[in-house]
Amino acid sequence: MKYELVAGLETHIELSTKTKIFCGCTTEFGSEPNTHCCPICTGMPGTLPKLNRAVVNFAIKAGLATHCEIAPVAKMDRKNYVYPDLPKAYQISEFDKPLCQNGYIELESGRRIRITRIHIEEDAGKLVHQRGDTYVDYNRGGVPLIEVVTEPDIRSIDEAREYVEKLQLIMKYIGVSDCKMQEGSLRCDVNVSVRPEGSEKLGTRAEIKNMNSFTFMTKAMQYEFDRQVDLVESGEQVVQETRRFDDATGTTEGMRSKEDAQDYRYFREPDLVSIVTTPEQVEELRGQLPELPDAKYARYVGEYGLPPADASLLVKYRRVAEFFDEAANGLQTPKTVANLILGQIFRRMPTDEEKEACNLLISAGMLRELALLLESGKMKMNLAKSTLDTMLDTGKPVGELVSEGDLAGVDEDALYKICAEMVAANPNAVADYRAGKEKAVKALIGGVMKATKGKADATQAEAILIELIHKA
Ligand code: ADP
Ligand code: MG
Ligand code: ZN
């Protein structure tokens, strides 16, 4: 029998507010252990939490960007459990009145992964295992989180990955989190079940905790799918439980049978009032949202006529997309600007991190100036490319690098002379070309471009070179 994977994700995202959710401590990552703590976030008796409104606003933005409804009145609850990373022995979270509900994220295929809810809560501290001992670092305790919970709508590992990537990108666009999986600011609990293909009934799920990389998530889901199919095939039952993924063995193992809500003895947090959000506040926050990735992509393909793959690449990095938007604004040929970014500029930022940071010596306005010269026909593509390289090296605007004389290009007689010299000086390339290696002429064109400092028109040079080779 064939089986289908069914998954629902619970994604924890650390919000990049300056301070923690209930106190004034900084949320900064990577400092000495236990230096970003105070009596409130270490749960000292007698202290009182005070809700940071910025957290609520960030979460509402996250909800709006994923098509959620925003609750006019939400409240916070205590989720009780005992663990050394949680000094109060309860986490302040939201149980039955979350801030955001009923949203979705649409995948490339058009399938929608419904978002059940987004709620806010505090993060716990971190246990550090060293030299056989366990230490606790409370810096992370009280850092604000949103938890984004989906319906069990995900049907494959690829869909799970695409969903998380889209969620990540949206959150980065709206600026509520850096979503760095490797730093733990985005972590997923993956709920997986299997069922015979065609069946409507959901199987029993297992929840794999705390996936903090796509590689682990993929391996864990694959292992879990195979494990559950084996169980079902051999007539056994899948047990509803929480499992841990072991990256050393690539397997999952049971941690504990799944708690029910009642095990947490949820009750209203008595030290905090309800969270009231007016329609005006919602609209104000909506107004602060930037153009979101899907809308950008649609505009690049629809209005600018960019190939879908190019549009995706630009949209994938928020700062690159903003740079492109500014450089291409009002131009007739945004495609040319896109090509320069994806070619000349991306070559200088090989890694994802570099593209994400998009640190350039030139401004978008400077690229725009160059593009305008191209658009008006005053500058040829080859010169534009070499000029752009110099601009990127020096940070100088096109006006300082290219004179009117340069823009005039190389006149035909001069070009003939240079091409003739090139042919005379490279008998091997000429012989190769004659022997049918058409590519050999490219080396000669390269030589001409070098000799003219990129000013020559490459197409014209190619025509002259071929003519000369045939004549000679
Ligand atoms: P809990 O509150 O116990 O964590 P929820 O009902 O809120 O349980 O579900 C948690 C997550 O598990 C959700 O993302 C949901 O989509 C997913 N889920 C629920 N049932 C299944 C199932 N049968 N198979 C896969 N995922 C499931
Ligand atoms: Mg859960
Ligand atoms: Zn504190």
Short mmCIF file of C-alpha atoms and ligand atoms in Angstrom, two decimals:
data_model
loop_
_atom_site.label_atom_id
_atom_site.label_comp_id
_atom_site.label_asym_id
_atom_site.label_seq_id
_atom_site.Cartn_x
_atom_site.Cartn_y
_atom_site.Cartn_z
CA MET A 1 0.00 0.00 0.00
CA LYS A 2 1.10 3.56 -0.58
CA TYR A 3 1.19 5.97 2.32
CA GLU A 4 0.88 9.69 2.55
CA LEU A 5 2.77 11.90 4.98
CA VAL A 6 0.71 14.42 6.93
CA ALA A 7 2.43 17.13 8.93
CA GLY A 8 1.57 20.18 10.97
CA LEU A 9 4.22 22.58 12.19
CA GLU A 10 4.59 24.62 15.35
CA THR A 11 7.24 27.23 14.69
CA HIS A 12 8.80 29.31 17.45
CA ILE A 13 10.22 32.59 16.30
CA GLU A 14 12.18 34.91 18.57
CA LEU A 15 11.09 38.50 18.12
CA SER A 16 13.76 41.13 17.67
CA THR A 17 12.31 43.67 20.06
CA LYS A 18 15.03 45.53 21.95
CA THR A 19 13.88 44.32 25.34
CA LYS A 20 12.31 41.18 26.75
CA ILE A 21 8.59 40.50 26.96
CA PHE A 22 8.01 41.32 30.65
CA CYS A 23 11.07 43.29 31.76
CA GLY A 24 13.61 45.79 30.46
CA CYS A 25 16.48 43.33 29.90
CA THR A 26 18.06 43.27 26.46
CA THR A 27 17.24 40.45 24.03
CA GLU A 28 20.74 40.49 22.52
CA PHE A 29 22.17 37.11 21.57
CA GLY A 30 25.58 35.70 22.34
CA SER A 31 26.71 37.43 25.54
CA GLU A 32 28.22 35.93 28.67
CA PRO A 33 25.76 33.61 30.42
CA ASN A 34 23.40 35.17 32.95
CA THR A 35 24.32 38.78 32.20
CA HIS A 36 20.98 39.75 30.62
CA CYS A 37 18.80 38.91 33.55
CA CYS A 38 16.89 40.62 36.33
CA PRO A 39 14.62 39.52 39.16
CA ILE A 40 11.62 39.52 36.78
CA CYS A 41 12.98 37.26 34.05
CA THR A 42 14.54 34.92 36.59
CA GLY A 43 11.18 34.62 38.32
CA MET A 44 12.04 35.94 41.77
CA PRO A 45 9.12 35.87 44.21
CA GLY A 46 7.34 39.18 44.52
CA THR A 47 8.19 40.50 41.07
CA LEU A 48 5.51 41.40 38.57
CA PRO A 49 5.57 41.13 34.78
CA LYS A 50 4.76 44.14 32.60
CA LEU A 51 3.84 43.35 29.00
CA ASN A 52 6.00 44.99 26.34
CA ARG A 53 3.58 46.49 23.80
CA ALA A 54 6.21 46.20 21.05
CA VAL A 55 5.89 42.42 21.36
CA VAL A 56 2.15 42.63 20.78
CA ASN A 57 2.66 44.91 17.79
CA PHE A 58 5.27 42.62 16.24
CA ALA A 59 2.97 39.63 16.67
CA ILE A 60 0.04 41.48 15.12
CA LYS A 61 2.21 42.37 12.14
CA ALA A 62 3.17 38.72 11.82
CA GLY A 63 -0.52 37.86 11.88
CA LEU A 64 -1.48 40.46 9.30
CA ALA A 65 1.32 39.37 6.98
CA THR A 66 -0.03 35.80 7.09
CA HIS A 67 -3.70 36.73 6.56
CA CYS A 68 -4.78 36.16 10.17
CA GLU A 69 -7.64 37.72 12.06
CA ILE A 70 -6.50 39.80 15.03
CA ALA A 71 -8.29 39.29 18.33
CA PRO A 72 -9.79 42.51 19.75
CA VAL A 73 -9.23 41.00 23.18
CA ALA A 74 -6.57 38.41 23.94
CA LYS A 75 -5.18 37.23 27.24
CA MET A 76 -2.16 35.52 28.67
CA ASP A 77 -2.11 32.26 30.57
CA ARG A 78 0.28 30.30 32.73
CA LYS A 79 1.51 27.02 31.34
CA ASN A 80 2.83 25.12 34.31
CA TYR A 81 5.72 22.71 34.14
CA VAL A 82 8.86 22.08 36.12
CA TYR A 83 12.21 22.23 34.40
CA PRO A 84 15.45 23.94 35.39
CA ASP A 85 15.36 26.31 32.39
CA LEU A 86 12.13 27.81 33.73
CA PRO A 87 12.72 29.29 37.19
CA LYS A 88 9.09 30.36 37.78
CA ALA A 89 7.95 26.80 37.00
CA TYR A 90 5.44 28.27 34.56
CA GLN A 91 5.74 29.87 31.17
CA ILE A 92 3.54 32.84 30.41
CA SER A 93 1.89 32.00 27.10
CA GLU A 94 -1.55 32.24 25.51
CA PHE A 95 -3.91 29.32 25.73
CA ASP A 96 -7.47 29.83 24.51
CA LYS A 97 -7.44 33.44 23.35
CA PRO A 98 -4.46 33.86 21.05
CA LEU A 99 -3.67 37.16 19.42
CA CYS A 100 -3.99 35.92 15.82
CA GLN A 101 -6.06 33.18 14.21
CA ASN A 102 -7.14 31.68 10.88
CA GLY A 103 -4.41 32.72 8.49
CA TYR A 104 -2.50 30.93 5.78
CA ILE A 105 0.68 30.85 3.73
CA GLU A 106 0.34 29.99 0.06
CA LEU A 107 2.91 27.70 -1.52
CA GLU A 108 4.21 27.98 -5.08
CA SER A 109 1.79 25.23 -6.12
CA GLY A 110 -1.13 27.38 -4.98
CA ARG A 111 -1.81 25.07 -2.02
CA ARG A 112 -2.53 26.94 1.16
CA ILE A 113 -1.12 25.85 4.49
CA ARG A 114 -3.63 27.13 6.99
CA ILE A 115 -2.34 28.84 10.10
CA THR A 116 -4.45 27.95 13.09
CA ARG A 117 -3.03 30.57 15.40
CA ILE A 118 -0.15 32.80 16.29
CA HIS A 119 0.36 33.53 19.95
CA ILE A 120 2.99 35.29 22.02
CA GLU A 121 4.92 33.76 24.89
CA GLU A 122 8.21 33.97 26.73
CA ASP A 123 11.21 31.83 25.89
CA ALA A 124 12.84 29.70 28.56
CA GLY A 125 16.50 29.72 29.54
CA LYS A 126 19.01 27.33 28.09
CA LEU A 127 20.71 24.30 29.56
CA VAL A 128 24.35 23.98 28.65
CA HIS A 129 25.96 20.56 29.00
CA GLN A 130 29.69 20.77 29.59
CA ARG A 131 32.32 18.43 31.01
CA GLY A 132 29.67 16.11 32.33
CA ASP A 133 27.85 18.91 34.16
CA THR A 134 24.78 20.87 33.27
CA TYR A 135 24.70 24.64 33.59
CA VAL A 136 21.82 26.99 33.07
CA ASP A 137 21.93 30.29 31.22
CA TYR A 138 18.91 32.54 31.76
CA ASN A 139 19.79 35.16 29.15
CA ARG A 140 17.17 33.71 26.82
CA GLY A 141 14.53 33.51 29.57
CA GLY A 142 11.85 36.07 28.85
CA VAL A 143 12.90 36.72 25.26
CA PRO A 144 9.65 37.20 23.34
CA LEU A 145 8.49 34.46 20.99
CA ILE A 146 5.65 33.96 18.63
CA GLU A 147 4.47 30.44 18.04
CA VAL A 148 2.95 29.91 14.62
CA VAL A 149 0.80 26.78 14.49
CA THR A 150 -0.45 25.26 11.25
CA GLU A 151 -3.31 22.91 10.55
CA PRO A 152 -2.15 19.42 9.48
CA ASP A 153 -2.09 20.60 5.86
CA ILE A 154 1.47 19.74 4.91
CA ARG A 155 1.81 16.69 2.65
CA SER A 156 5.52 16.26 2.02
CA ILE A 157 8.96 17.14 3.28
CA ASP A 158 9.33 19.60 0.41
CA GLU A 159 6.14 21.36 1.41
CA ALA A 160 7.33 21.58 5.00
CA ARG A 161 10.55 23.18 3.86
CA GLU A 162 8.83 25.58 1.50
CA TYR A 163 6.39 26.60 4.21
CA VAL A 164 9.17 27.34 6.69
CA GLU A 165 11.20 29.23 4.10
CA LYS A 166 8.20 31.35 3.19
CA LEU A 167 7.37 32.02 6.81
CA GLN A 168 10.98 32.95 7.46
CA LEU A 169 11.11 35.34 4.53
CA ILE A 170 7.85 37.06 5.50
CA MET A 171 9.09 37.58 9.06
CA LYS A 172 12.36 39.02 7.80
CA TYR A 173 10.54 41.36 5.41
CA ILE A 174 8.32 42.75 8.14
CA GLY A 175 11.35 43.04 10.41
CA VAL A 176 10.05 41.18 13.43
CA SER A 177 12.82 38.56 13.56
CA ASP A 178 16.08 37.61 11.93
CA CYS A 179 14.83 34.01 11.88
CA LYS A 180 18.30 32.52 12.17
CA MET A 181 17.84 28.81 12.57
CA GLN A 182 21.50 28.29 13.50
CA GLU A 183 21.14 30.75 16.41
CA GLY A 184 17.85 29.23 17.46
CA SER A 185 15.74 32.26 16.66
CA LEU A 186 13.54 30.00 14.52
CA ARG A 187 12.79 26.47 15.73
CA CYS A 188 10.18 24.01 14.58
CA ASP A 189 8.29 21.23 16.24
CA VAL A 190 7.19 18.91 13.47
CA ASN A 191 4.09 16.78 13.96
CA VAL A 192 4.07 13.82 11.59
CA SER A 193 1.52 11.11 10.91
CA VAL A 194 0.94 8.72 8.04
CA ARG A 195 -2.19 7.37 6.40
CA PRO A 196 -2.98 5.19 3.41
CA GLU A 197 -3.07 7.31 0.28
CA GLY A 198 -6.62 8.40 -0.48
CA SER A 199 -7.73 8.10 3.15
CA GLU A 200 -9.34 11.15 4.73
CA LYS A 201 -8.84 10.10 8.31
CA LEU A 202 -5.78 11.45 10.10
CA GLY A 203 -3.36 8.96 11.58
CA THR A 204 -1.86 9.23 15.06
CA ARG A 205 0.96 11.74 15.13
CA ALA A 206 4.31 11.97 16.77
CA GLU A 207 5.81 15.36 17.52
CA ILE A 208 9.51 15.85 16.86
CA LYS A 209 10.81 18.67 18.97
CA ASN A 210 13.09 21.58 18.21
CA MET A 211 14.30 21.23 14.66
CA ASN A 212 16.84 23.97 14.10
CA SER A 213 18.05 23.22 10.58
CA PHE A 214 16.49 22.18 7.31
CA THR A 215 18.86 19.23 7.06
CA PHE A 216 17.72 17.86 10.41
CA MET A 217 14.10 18.56 9.64
CA THR A 218 14.34 16.64 6.37
CA LYS A 219 16.12 13.67 7.97
CA ALA A 220 13.79 13.58 10.95
CA MET A 221 10.65 13.67 8.80
CA GLN A 222 11.97 10.97 6.48
CA TYR A 223 12.91 8.74 9.38
CA GLU A 224 9.61 9.32 11.11
CA PHE A 225 7.62 8.61 7.96
CA ASP A 226 9.45 5.31 7.39
CA ARG A 227 9.15 4.33 11.04
CA GLN A 228 5.42 4.94 11.14
CA VAL A 229 4.79 3.18 7.82
CA ASP A 230 6.68 0.15 9.15
CA LEU A 231 4.56 0.15 12.30
CA VAL A 232 1.30 0.40 10.41
CA GLU A 233 2.35 -2.24 7.87
CA SER A 234 3.17 -4.68 10.63
CA GLY A 235 -0.19 -4.11 12.27
CA GLU A 236 1.12 -2.09 15.19
CA GLN A 237 -0.06 1.26 16.49
CA VAL A 238 1.71 4.58 16.27
CA VAL A 239 1.82 6.02 19.78
CA GLN A 240 1.09 9.70 20.25
CA GLU A 241 4.25 11.01 21.81
CA THR A 242 7.00 13.58 21.75
CA ARG A 243 10.21 12.43 20.08
CA ARG A 244 13.72 13.74 19.88
CA PHE A 245 15.83 13.69 16.74
CA ASP A 246 19.39 12.47 17.18
CA ASP A 247 21.56 13.95 14.47
CA ALA A 248 24.38 11.51 15.17
CA THR A 249 22.26 8.51 14.21
CA GLY A 250 19.66 10.25 12.02
CA THR A 251 16.90 8.62 14.04
CA THR A 252 14.15 9.79 16.36
CA GLU A 253 13.50 8.35 19.80
CA GLY A 254 10.64 8.70 22.23
CA MET A 255 11.08 11.34 24.96
CA ARG A 256 7.76 11.24 26.73
CA SER A 257 4.17 10.44 26.01
CA LYS A 258 2.44 13.56 24.78
CA GLU A 259 1.06 15.83 27.47
CA ASP A 260 -2.46 17.04 27.10
CA ALA A 261 -3.37 20.64 27.75
CA GLN A 262 -4.74 19.58 31.13
CA ASP A 263 -1.30 18.36 32.19
CA TYR A 264 -0.12 21.94 32.03
CA ARG A 265 -2.86 23.20 34.32
CA TYR A 266 -3.30 26.28 32.22
CA PHE A 267 -4.94 29.20 33.97
CA ARG A 268 -5.17 32.86 33.34
CA GLU A 269 -2.06 34.88 34.24
CA PRO A 270 -3.44 36.90 37.15
CA ASP A 271 -0.71 39.53 37.03
CA LEU A 272 -1.55 40.79 33.53
CA VAL A 273 -4.61 42.52 32.15
CA SER A 274 -6.23 41.54 28.84
CA ILE A 275 -4.56 42.64 25.63
CA VAL A 276 -6.95 44.99 23.90
CA THR A 277 -6.35 45.95 20.29
CA THR A 278 -8.62 48.41 18.52
CA PRO A 279 -9.39 48.26 14.77
CA GLU A 280 -7.53 51.58 14.45
CA GLN A 281 -4.41 50.05 15.97
CA VAL A 282 -4.68 47.09 13.61
CA GLU A 283 -4.96 49.39 10.61
CA GLU A 284 -2.04 51.47 11.75
CA LEU A 285 0.11 48.36 11.98
CA ARG A 286 -1.14 47.14 8.61
CA GLY A 287 -0.04 50.47 7.17
CA GLN A 288 3.48 49.85 8.44
CA LEU A 289 3.87 46.58 6.55
CA PRO A 290 6.17 46.70 3.55
CA GLU A 291 5.36 45.07 0.24
CA LEU A 292 5.48 41.36 1.03
CA PRO A 293 7.50 38.75 -0.88
CA ASP A 294 4.57 37.26 -2.83
CA ALA A 295 3.38 40.68 -3.97
CA LYS A 296 6.90 41.68 -4.95
CA TYR A 297 7.38 38.50 -6.93
CA ALA A 298 4.08 39.00 -8.74
CA ARG A 299 5.05 42.58 -9.61
CA TYR A 300 8.50 41.62 -10.87
CA VAL A 301 7.08 38.93 -13.14
CA GLY A 302 3.84 40.67 -14.11
CA GLU A 303 4.89 44.30 -14.51
CA TYR A 304 8.61 44.07 -15.05
CA GLY A 305 8.55 40.94 -17.17
CA LEU A 306 11.36 39.28 -15.23
CA PRO A 307 11.78 35.53 -15.67
CA PRO A 308 10.26 33.79 -12.61
CA ALA A 309 13.62 32.38 -11.50
CA ASP A 310 15.20 35.85 -11.57
CA ALA A 311 12.27 37.36 -9.70
CA SER A 312 12.57 34.67 -7.02
CA LEU A 313 16.26 35.31 -6.57
CA LEU A 314 15.75 39.03 -6.08
CA VAL A 315 12.84 38.57 -3.69
CA LYS A 316 14.72 36.00 -1.63
CA TYR A 317 16.92 38.67 -0.04
CA ARG A 318 15.01 41.62 1.35
CA ARG A 319 17.82 44.15 1.04
CA VAL A 320 18.61 43.08 -2.51
CA ALA A 321 14.95 43.48 -3.44
CA GLU A 322 14.89 46.94 -1.88
CA PHE A 323 18.08 47.89 -3.70
CA PHE A 324 16.61 46.65 -6.97
CA ASP A 325 13.33 48.50 -6.40
CA GLU A 326 15.13 51.75 -5.80
CA ALA A 327 17.50 51.32 -8.74
CA ALA A 328 14.78 50.28 -11.18
CA ASN A 329 12.18 52.79 -10.03
CA GLY A 330 10.57 54.45 -13.04
CA LEU A 331 12.93 52.91 -15.58
CA GLN A 332 11.68 51.46 -18.84
CA THR A 333 14.08 48.56 -18.55
CA PRO A 334 13.99 47.15 -15.01
CA LYS A 335 15.12 43.88 -16.56
CA THR A 336 18.51 45.37 -17.40
CA VAL A 337 18.95 46.45 -13.79
CA ALA A 338 17.92 42.98 -12.61
CA ASN A 339 20.50 41.41 -14.91
CA LEU A 340 23.26 43.67 -13.61
CA ILE A 341 22.37 42.78 -10.03
CA LEU A 342 22.07 39.04 -10.67
CA GLY A 343 25.28 39.07 -12.72
CA GLN A 344 27.91 41.63 -11.79
CA ILE A 345 26.69 42.31 -8.27
CA PHE A 346 25.78 38.78 -7.14
CA ARG A 347 29.19 37.58 -8.30
CA ARG A 348 30.63 39.67 -5.49
CA MET A 349 28.36 38.14 -2.87
CA PRO A 350 28.67 34.40 -3.30
CA THR A 351 27.13 33.40 0.04
CA ASP A 352 23.57 33.74 1.27
CA GLU A 353 24.79 35.81 4.20
CA GLU A 354 26.49 38.29 1.90
CA LYS A 355 23.41 38.64 -0.27
CA GLU A 356 21.29 39.05 2.82
CA ALA A 357 23.52 41.85 4.10
CA CYS A 358 23.83 43.40 0.61
CA ASN A 359 26.70 45.62 1.66
CA LEU A 360 27.78 47.62 -1.37
CA LEU A 361 29.95 50.65 -1.87
CA ILE A 362 27.48 52.10 -4.35
CA SER A 363 23.97 53.31 -3.70
CA ALA A 364 20.92 52.16 -5.64
CA GLY A 365 20.77 55.66 -7.13
CA MET A 366 24.22 55.16 -8.63
CA LEU A 367 23.17 51.96 -10.33
CA ARG A 368 20.11 53.79 -11.58
CA GLU A 369 22.29 56.46 -13.20
CA LEU A 370 24.21 53.79 -15.03
CA ALA A 371 21.01 52.08 -16.12
CA LEU A 372 19.68 55.38 -17.47
CA LEU A 373 22.75 55.75 -19.69
CA LEU A 374 22.15 52.26 -21.01
CA GLU A 375 18.49 52.93 -21.54
CA SER A 376 19.14 56.08 -23.53
CA GLY A 377 21.59 54.21 -25.73
CA LYS A 378 24.45 56.48 -24.66
CA MET A 379 26.35 53.60 -23.16
CA LYS A 380 26.91 50.12 -24.50
CA MET A 381 26.43 47.07 -22.31
CA ASN A 382 30.09 46.13 -22.27
CA LEU A 383 31.19 49.51 -21.08
CA ALA A 384 28.37 49.52 -18.55
CA LYS A 385 29.53 46.21 -17.13
CA SER A 386 33.15 47.20 -16.79
CA THR A 387 32.15 50.58 -15.37
CA LEU A 388 29.90 48.89 -12.85
CA ASP A 389 32.82 46.74 -11.76
CA THR A 390 34.90 49.84 -11.14
CA MET A 391 32.01 51.51 -9.34
CA LEU A 392 31.69 48.47 -7.06
CA ASP A 393 35.43 48.55 -6.39
CA THR A 394 35.67 52.25 -5.72
CA GLY A 395 32.22 53.44 -4.71
CA LYS A 396 32.49 56.21 -7.32
CA PRO A 397 29.51 57.30 -9.42
CA VAL A 398 29.49 56.74 -13.15
CA GLY A 399 30.05 60.46 -13.78
CA GLU A 400 33.50 60.28 -12.20
CA LEU A 401 34.55 57.21 -14.13
CA VAL A 402 33.31 57.71 -17.65
CA SER A 403 33.74 60.86 -19.73
CA GLU A 404 31.61 62.04 -22.65
CA GLY A 405 34.44 60.88 -24.90
CA ASP A 406 34.32 57.39 -23.47
CA LEU A 407 30.59 57.25 -24.02
CA ALA A 408 31.10 57.95 -27.71
CA GLY A 409 32.69 54.51 -27.89
CA VAL A 410 35.39 53.59 -30.39
CA ASP A 411 35.00 54.78 -33.94
CA GLU A 412 34.95 52.20 -36.68
CA ASP A 413 38.36 52.90 -38.21
CA ALA A 414 40.11 52.67 -34.88
CA LEU A 415 38.22 49.49 -34.09
CA TYR A 416 39.30 47.97 -37.42
CA LYS A 417 42.89 48.70 -36.58
CA ILE A 418 42.70 47.14 -33.15
CA CYS A 419 40.93 44.07 -34.52
CA ALA A 420 43.58 43.65 -37.22
CA GLU A 421 46.30 43.78 -34.59
CA MET A 422 44.45 41.21 -32.54
CA VAL A 423 44.17 38.82 -35.50
CA ALA A 424 47.85 39.26 -36.37
CA ALA A 425 48.95 38.70 -32.79
CA ASN A 426 46.93 35.53 -32.19
CA PRO A 427 47.56 33.04 -35.01
CA ASN A 428 46.54 30.11 -32.82
CA ALA A 429 43.11 31.47 -32.06
CA VAL A 430 42.64 32.32 -35.72
CA ALA A 431 43.63 28.78 -36.74
CA ASP A 432 41.26 27.32 -34.14
CA TYR A 433 38.44 29.43 -35.48
CA ARG A 434 39.17 28.33 -39.04
CA ALA A 435 39.19 24.73 -37.86
CA GLY A 436 35.60 25.18 -36.72
CA LYS A 437 36.06 26.21 -33.11
CA GLU A 438 33.76 29.19 -33.23
CA LYS A 439 34.39 29.96 -29.58
CA ALA A 440 37.99 30.87 -30.40
CA VAL A 441 36.79 34.27 -31.57
CA LYS A 442 35.64 35.06 -28.03
CA ALA A 443 39.23 35.27 -26.87
CA LEU A 444 39.92 37.81 -29.59
CA ILE A 445 36.86 39.86 -28.63
CA GLY A 446 38.10 39.79 -25.07
CA GLY A 447 41.42 41.18 -26.24
CA VAL A 448 39.70 43.97 -28.14
CA MET A 449 37.60 44.89 -25.13
CA LYS A 450 40.67 44.99 -22.97
CA ALA A 451 42.56 47.13 -25.44
CA THR A 452 39.67 49.61 -25.60
CA LYS A 453 39.00 49.48 -21.84
CA GLY A 454 35.56 48.09 -22.54
CA LYS A 455 34.55 50.98 -24.76
CA ALA A 456 34.18 48.98 -27.96
CA ASP A 457 30.86 47.50 -29.04
CA ALA A 458 31.42 43.75 -28.71
CA THR A 459 28.97 42.79 -31.45
CA GLN A 460 30.61 45.16 -33.87
CA ALA A 461 34.07 43.88 -32.88
CA GLU A 462 32.96 40.29 -33.45
CA ALA A 463 31.71 41.09 -36.94
CA ILE A 464 34.95 42.85 -37.86
CA LEU A 465 37.10 40.06 -36.43
CA ILE A 466 35.25 37.38 -38.39
CA GLU A 467 35.48 39.43 -41.54
CA LEU A 468 39.25 39.88 -41.04
CA ILE A 469 39.79 36.18 -40.34
CA HIS A 470 37.99 35.24 -43.53
CA LYS A 471 39.95 37.77 -45.55
CA ALA A 472 43.34 36.87 -44.15
P1 ADP B 1 -1.08 20.22 20.93
O1 ADP B 1 -1.80 21.41 21.49
O2 ADP B 1 -1.22 19.02 21.75
O3 ADP B 1 0.33 20.49 20.55
P2 ADP B 1 -2.58 20.60 18.51
O4 ADP B 1 -3.88 19.95 18.20
O5 ADP B 1 -2.58 22.04 18.80
O6 ADP B 1 -1.86 19.78 19.63
O7 ADP B 1 -1.65 20.32 17.25
C1 ADP B 1 -0.35 20.64 17.25
C2 ADP B 1 0.15 20.47 15.85
O8 ADP B 1 0.01 19.14 15.42
C3 ADP B 1 -0.57 21.33 14.83
O9 ADP B 1 0.38 21.92 13.99
C4 ADP B 1 -1.41 20.33 14.06
O10 ADP B 1 -1.57 20.71 12.71
C5 ADP B 1 -0.58 19.08 14.14
N1 ADP B 1 -1.36 17.86 14.04
C6 ADP B 1 -2.50 17.56 14.70
N2 ADP B 1 -2.93 16.33 14.35
C7 ADP B 1 -2.06 15.84 13.43
C8 ADP B 1 -1.95 14.61 12.70
N3 ADP B 1 -2.84 13.63 12.85
N4 ADP B 1 -0.92 14.47 11.86
C9 ADP B 1 0.00 15.44 11.72
N5 ADP B 1 -0.05 16.61 12.38
C10 ADP B 1 -1.05 16.82 13.23
MG MG B 2 2.36 21.41 20.67
ZN ZN B 3 14.88 40.77 33.01
#
